[in-house]
Short mmCIF file of N, CA and C in Angstrom, two decimals:
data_model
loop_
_atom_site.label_atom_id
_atom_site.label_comp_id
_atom_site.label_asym_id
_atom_site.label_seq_id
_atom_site.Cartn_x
_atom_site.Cartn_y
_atom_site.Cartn_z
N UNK A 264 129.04 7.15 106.40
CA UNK A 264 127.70 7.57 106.62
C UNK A 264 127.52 9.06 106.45
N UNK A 265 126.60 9.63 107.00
CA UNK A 265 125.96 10.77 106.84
C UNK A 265 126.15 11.99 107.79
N UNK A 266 127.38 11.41 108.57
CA UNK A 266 128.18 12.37 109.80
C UNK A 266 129.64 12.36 109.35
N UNK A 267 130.04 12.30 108.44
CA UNK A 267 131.25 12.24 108.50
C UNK A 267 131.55 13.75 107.98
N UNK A 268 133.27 14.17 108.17
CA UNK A 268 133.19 15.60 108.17
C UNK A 268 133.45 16.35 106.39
N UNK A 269 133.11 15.12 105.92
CA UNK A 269 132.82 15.44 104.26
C UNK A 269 131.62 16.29 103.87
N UNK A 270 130.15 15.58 104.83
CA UNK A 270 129.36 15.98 104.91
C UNK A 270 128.86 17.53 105.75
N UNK A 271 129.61 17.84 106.85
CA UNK A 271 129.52 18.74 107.54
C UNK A 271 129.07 19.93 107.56
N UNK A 272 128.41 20.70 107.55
CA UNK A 272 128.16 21.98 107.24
C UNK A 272 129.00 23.13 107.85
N UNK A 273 129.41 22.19 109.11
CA UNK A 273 129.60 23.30 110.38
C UNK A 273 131.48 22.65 110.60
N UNK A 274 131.82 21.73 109.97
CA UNK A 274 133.12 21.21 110.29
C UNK A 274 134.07 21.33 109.29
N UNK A 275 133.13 21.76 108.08
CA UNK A 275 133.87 21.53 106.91
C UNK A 275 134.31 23.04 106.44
N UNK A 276 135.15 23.87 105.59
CA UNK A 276 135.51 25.18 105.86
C UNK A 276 134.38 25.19 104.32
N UNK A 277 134.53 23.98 103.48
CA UNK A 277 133.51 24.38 102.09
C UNK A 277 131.93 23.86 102.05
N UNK A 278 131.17 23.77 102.84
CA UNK A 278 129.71 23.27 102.90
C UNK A 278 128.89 23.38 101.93
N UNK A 279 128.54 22.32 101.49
CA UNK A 279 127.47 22.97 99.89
C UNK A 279 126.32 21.98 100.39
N UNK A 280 124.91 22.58 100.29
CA UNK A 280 123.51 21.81 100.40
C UNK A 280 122.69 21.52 99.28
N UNK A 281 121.58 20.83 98.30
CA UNK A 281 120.77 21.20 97.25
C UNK A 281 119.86 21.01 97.76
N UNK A 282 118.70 21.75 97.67
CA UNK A 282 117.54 21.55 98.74
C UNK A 282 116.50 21.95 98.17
N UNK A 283 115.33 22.31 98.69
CA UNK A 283 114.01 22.83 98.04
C UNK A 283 113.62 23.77 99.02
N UNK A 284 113.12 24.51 98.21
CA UNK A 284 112.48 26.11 99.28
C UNK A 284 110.81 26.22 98.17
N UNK A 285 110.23 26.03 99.22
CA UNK A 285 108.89 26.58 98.77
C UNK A 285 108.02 27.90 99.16
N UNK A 286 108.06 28.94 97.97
CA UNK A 286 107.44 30.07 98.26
C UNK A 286 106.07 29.96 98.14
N UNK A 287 105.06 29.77 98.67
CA UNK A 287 103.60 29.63 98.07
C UNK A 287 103.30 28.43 97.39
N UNK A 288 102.78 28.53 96.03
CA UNK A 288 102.63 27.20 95.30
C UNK A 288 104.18 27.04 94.44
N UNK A 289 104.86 28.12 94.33
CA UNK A 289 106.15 28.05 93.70
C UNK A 289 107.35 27.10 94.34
N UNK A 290 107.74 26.19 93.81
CA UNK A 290 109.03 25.63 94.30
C UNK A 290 110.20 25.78 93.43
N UNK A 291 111.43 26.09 94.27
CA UNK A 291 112.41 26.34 94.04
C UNK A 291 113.88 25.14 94.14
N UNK A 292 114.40 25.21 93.52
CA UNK A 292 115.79 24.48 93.67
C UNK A 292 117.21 25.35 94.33
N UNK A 293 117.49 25.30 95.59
CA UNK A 293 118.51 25.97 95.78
C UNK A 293 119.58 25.09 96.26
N UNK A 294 120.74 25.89 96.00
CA UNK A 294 122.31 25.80 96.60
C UNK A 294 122.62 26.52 97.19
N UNK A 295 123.05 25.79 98.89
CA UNK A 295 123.42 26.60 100.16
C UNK A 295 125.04 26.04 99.91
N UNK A 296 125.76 27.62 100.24
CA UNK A 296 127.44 27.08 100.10
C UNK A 296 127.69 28.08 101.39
N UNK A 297 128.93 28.01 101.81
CA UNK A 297 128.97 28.71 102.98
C UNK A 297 130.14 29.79 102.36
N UNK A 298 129.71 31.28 103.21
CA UNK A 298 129.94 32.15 102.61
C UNK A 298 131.19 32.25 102.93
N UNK A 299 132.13 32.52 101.65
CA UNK A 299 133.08 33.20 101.09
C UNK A 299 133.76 34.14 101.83
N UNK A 300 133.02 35.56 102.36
CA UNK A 300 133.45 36.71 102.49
C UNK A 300 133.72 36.64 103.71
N UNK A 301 134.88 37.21 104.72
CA UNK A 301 135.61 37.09 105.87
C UNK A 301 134.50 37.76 107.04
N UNK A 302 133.97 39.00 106.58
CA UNK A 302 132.90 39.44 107.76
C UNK A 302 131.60 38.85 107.64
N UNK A 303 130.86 38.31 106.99
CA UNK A 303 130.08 37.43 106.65
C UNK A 303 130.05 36.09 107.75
N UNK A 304 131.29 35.79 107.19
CA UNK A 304 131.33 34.21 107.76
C UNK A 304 131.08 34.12 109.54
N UNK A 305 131.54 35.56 110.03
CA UNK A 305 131.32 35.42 111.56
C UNK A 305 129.70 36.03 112.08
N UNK A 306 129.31 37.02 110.99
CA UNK A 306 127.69 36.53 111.41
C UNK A 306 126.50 35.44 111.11
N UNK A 307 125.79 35.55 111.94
CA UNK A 307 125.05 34.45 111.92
C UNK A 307 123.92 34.16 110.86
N UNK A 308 123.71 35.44 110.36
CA UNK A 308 122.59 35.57 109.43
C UNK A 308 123.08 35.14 107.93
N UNK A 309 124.76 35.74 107.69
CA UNK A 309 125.26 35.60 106.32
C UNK A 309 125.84 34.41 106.52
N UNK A 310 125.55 33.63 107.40
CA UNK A 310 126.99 32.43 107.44
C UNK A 310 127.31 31.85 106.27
N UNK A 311 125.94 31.36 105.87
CA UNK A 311 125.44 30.59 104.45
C UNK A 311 125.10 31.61 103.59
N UNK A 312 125.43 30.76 102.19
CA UNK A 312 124.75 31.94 100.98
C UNK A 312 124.23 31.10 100.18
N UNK A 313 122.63 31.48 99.78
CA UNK A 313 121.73 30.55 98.84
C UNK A 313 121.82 31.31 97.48
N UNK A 314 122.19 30.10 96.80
CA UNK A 314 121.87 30.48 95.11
C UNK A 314 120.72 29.67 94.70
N UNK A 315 119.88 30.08 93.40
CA UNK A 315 119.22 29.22 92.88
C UNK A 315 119.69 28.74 91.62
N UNK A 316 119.15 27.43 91.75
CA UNK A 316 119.46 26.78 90.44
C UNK A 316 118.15 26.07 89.57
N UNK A 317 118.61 26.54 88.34
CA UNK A 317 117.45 26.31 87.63
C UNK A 317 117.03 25.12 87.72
N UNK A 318 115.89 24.83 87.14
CA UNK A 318 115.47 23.50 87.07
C UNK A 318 115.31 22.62 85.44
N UNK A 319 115.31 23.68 84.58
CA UNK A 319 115.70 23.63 82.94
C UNK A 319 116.60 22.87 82.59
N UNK A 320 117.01 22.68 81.30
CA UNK A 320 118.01 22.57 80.79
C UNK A 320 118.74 21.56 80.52
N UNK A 321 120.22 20.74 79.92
CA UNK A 321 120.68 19.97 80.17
C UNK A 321 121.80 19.82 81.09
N UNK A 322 122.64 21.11 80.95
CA UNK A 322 123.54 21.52 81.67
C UNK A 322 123.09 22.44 82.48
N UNK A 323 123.44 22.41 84.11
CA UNK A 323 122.75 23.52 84.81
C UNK A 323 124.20 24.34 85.30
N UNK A 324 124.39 25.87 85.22
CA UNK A 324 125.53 26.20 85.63
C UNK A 324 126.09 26.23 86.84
N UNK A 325 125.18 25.93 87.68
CA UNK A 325 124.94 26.33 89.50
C UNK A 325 126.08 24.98 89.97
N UNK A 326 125.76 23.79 89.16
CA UNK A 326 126.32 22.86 89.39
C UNK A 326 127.44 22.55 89.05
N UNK A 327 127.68 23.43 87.84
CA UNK A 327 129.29 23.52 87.24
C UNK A 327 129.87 24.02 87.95
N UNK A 328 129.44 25.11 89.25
CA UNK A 328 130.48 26.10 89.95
C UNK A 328 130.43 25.51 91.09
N UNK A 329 129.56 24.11 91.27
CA UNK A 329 130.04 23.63 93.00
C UNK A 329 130.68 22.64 92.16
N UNK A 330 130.82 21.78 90.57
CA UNK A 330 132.17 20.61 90.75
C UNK A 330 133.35 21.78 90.95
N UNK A 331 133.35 22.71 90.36
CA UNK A 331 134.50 23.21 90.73
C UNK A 331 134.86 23.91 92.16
N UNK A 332 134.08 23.77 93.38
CA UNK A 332 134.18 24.53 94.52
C UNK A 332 134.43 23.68 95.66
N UNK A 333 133.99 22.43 95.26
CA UNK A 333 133.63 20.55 95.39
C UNK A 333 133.92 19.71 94.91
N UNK A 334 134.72 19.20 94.63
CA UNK A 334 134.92 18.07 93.55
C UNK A 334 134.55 16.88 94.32
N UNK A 335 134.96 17.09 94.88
CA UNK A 335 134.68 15.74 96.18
C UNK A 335 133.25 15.39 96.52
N UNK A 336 132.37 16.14 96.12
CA UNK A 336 130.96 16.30 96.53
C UNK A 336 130.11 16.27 95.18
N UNK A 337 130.97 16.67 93.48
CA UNK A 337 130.14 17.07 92.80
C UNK A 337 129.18 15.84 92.33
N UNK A 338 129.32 14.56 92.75
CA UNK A 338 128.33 13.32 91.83
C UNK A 338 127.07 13.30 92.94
N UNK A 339 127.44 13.47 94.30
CA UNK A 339 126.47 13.54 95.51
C UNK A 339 125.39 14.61 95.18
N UNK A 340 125.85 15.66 94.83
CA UNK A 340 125.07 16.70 94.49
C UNK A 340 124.31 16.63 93.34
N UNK A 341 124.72 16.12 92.14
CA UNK A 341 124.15 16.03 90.94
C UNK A 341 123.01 14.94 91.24
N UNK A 342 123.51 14.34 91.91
CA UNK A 342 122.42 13.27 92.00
C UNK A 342 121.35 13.91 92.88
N UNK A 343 121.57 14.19 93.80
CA UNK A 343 120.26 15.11 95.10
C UNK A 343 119.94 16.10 94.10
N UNK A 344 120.07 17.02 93.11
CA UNK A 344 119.43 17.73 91.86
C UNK A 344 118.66 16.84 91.67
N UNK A 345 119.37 15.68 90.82
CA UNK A 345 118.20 15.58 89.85
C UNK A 345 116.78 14.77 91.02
N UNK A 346 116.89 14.34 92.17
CA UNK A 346 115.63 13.77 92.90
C UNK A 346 115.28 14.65 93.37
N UNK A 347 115.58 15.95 93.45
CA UNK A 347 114.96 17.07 94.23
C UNK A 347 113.76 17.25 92.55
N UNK A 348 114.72 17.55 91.71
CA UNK A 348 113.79 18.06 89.99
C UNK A 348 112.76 17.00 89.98
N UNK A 349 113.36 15.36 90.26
CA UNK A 349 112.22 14.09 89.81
C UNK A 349 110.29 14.54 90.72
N UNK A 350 111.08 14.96 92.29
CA UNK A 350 110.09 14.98 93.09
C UNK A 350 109.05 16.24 92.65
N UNK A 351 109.71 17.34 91.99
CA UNK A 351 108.69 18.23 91.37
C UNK A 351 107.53 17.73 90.56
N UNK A 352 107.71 16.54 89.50
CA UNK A 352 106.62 16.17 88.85
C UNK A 352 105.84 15.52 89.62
N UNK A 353 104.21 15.77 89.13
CA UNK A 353 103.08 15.53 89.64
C UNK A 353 102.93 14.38 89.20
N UNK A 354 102.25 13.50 89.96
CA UNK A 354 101.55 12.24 89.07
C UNK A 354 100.13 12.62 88.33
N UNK A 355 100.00 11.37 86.97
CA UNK A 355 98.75 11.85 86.60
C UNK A 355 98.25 10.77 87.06
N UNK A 356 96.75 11.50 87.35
CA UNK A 356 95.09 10.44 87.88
C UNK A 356 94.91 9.65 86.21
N UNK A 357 95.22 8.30 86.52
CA UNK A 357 94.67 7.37 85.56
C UNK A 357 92.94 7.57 86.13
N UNK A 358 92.26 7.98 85.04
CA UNK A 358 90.82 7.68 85.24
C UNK A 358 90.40 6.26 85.00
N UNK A 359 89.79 5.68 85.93
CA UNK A 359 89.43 4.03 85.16
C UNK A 359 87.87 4.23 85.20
N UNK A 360 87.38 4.17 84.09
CA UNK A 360 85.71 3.87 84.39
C UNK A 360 85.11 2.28 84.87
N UNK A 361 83.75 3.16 85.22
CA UNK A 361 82.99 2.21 86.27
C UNK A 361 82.43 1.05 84.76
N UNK A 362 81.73 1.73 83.79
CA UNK A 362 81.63 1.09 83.08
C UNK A 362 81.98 0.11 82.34
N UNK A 363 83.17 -0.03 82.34
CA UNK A 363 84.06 -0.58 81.48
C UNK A 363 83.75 -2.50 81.41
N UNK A 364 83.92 -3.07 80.31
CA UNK A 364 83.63 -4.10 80.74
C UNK A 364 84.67 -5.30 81.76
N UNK A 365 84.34 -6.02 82.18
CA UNK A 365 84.85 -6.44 83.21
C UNK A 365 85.63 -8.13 82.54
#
């Protein structure tokens, strides 16, 4: 399930998230990994470090550097990309007229 310490943010020493951050009407695709750097990691503000990842393309690079940071995680992630990217598109309003014959 969805507790195990694969998943962990806080149990695991490599934590990676793909998520959505919305600035205004702008939405974003990011990757939360947990930071790297030794004085970092004990404050609270740097614990985590967000990258963005594009939403373009066929190959995205953001994702090439968590299979390699993750391997264990990289199909989980690719997949939460691409439904994070699916959920960006809008639906279109089929107009149906009143007129139309019946």
């Amino acid at each position: 399930g969805l507790n195990k310490q694969k998943y962990s943010g806080l149990a695991h020493k490599k934590a990676v998230d793909v998520h959505v951050r919305i600035n205004g009407k702008k939405e974003n695709i990011i990757m939360t990994a947990k930071t790297a750097r030794g004085a970092s990691k004990r404050s609270g503000k740097n614990f985590f470090s967000d990258t963005g990842v594009s939403k373009g393309g066929k190959t995205v690079k953001t994702l090439d550097r968590l299979v390699r940071y993750r391997p264990d995680l990289a199909s989980e992630a690719t997949e939460k990309y691409n439904k994070v990217k699916k959920s960006f598109r809008k639906r279109k309003l089929v107009v149906k007229s009143r007129r139309a014959a019946k």
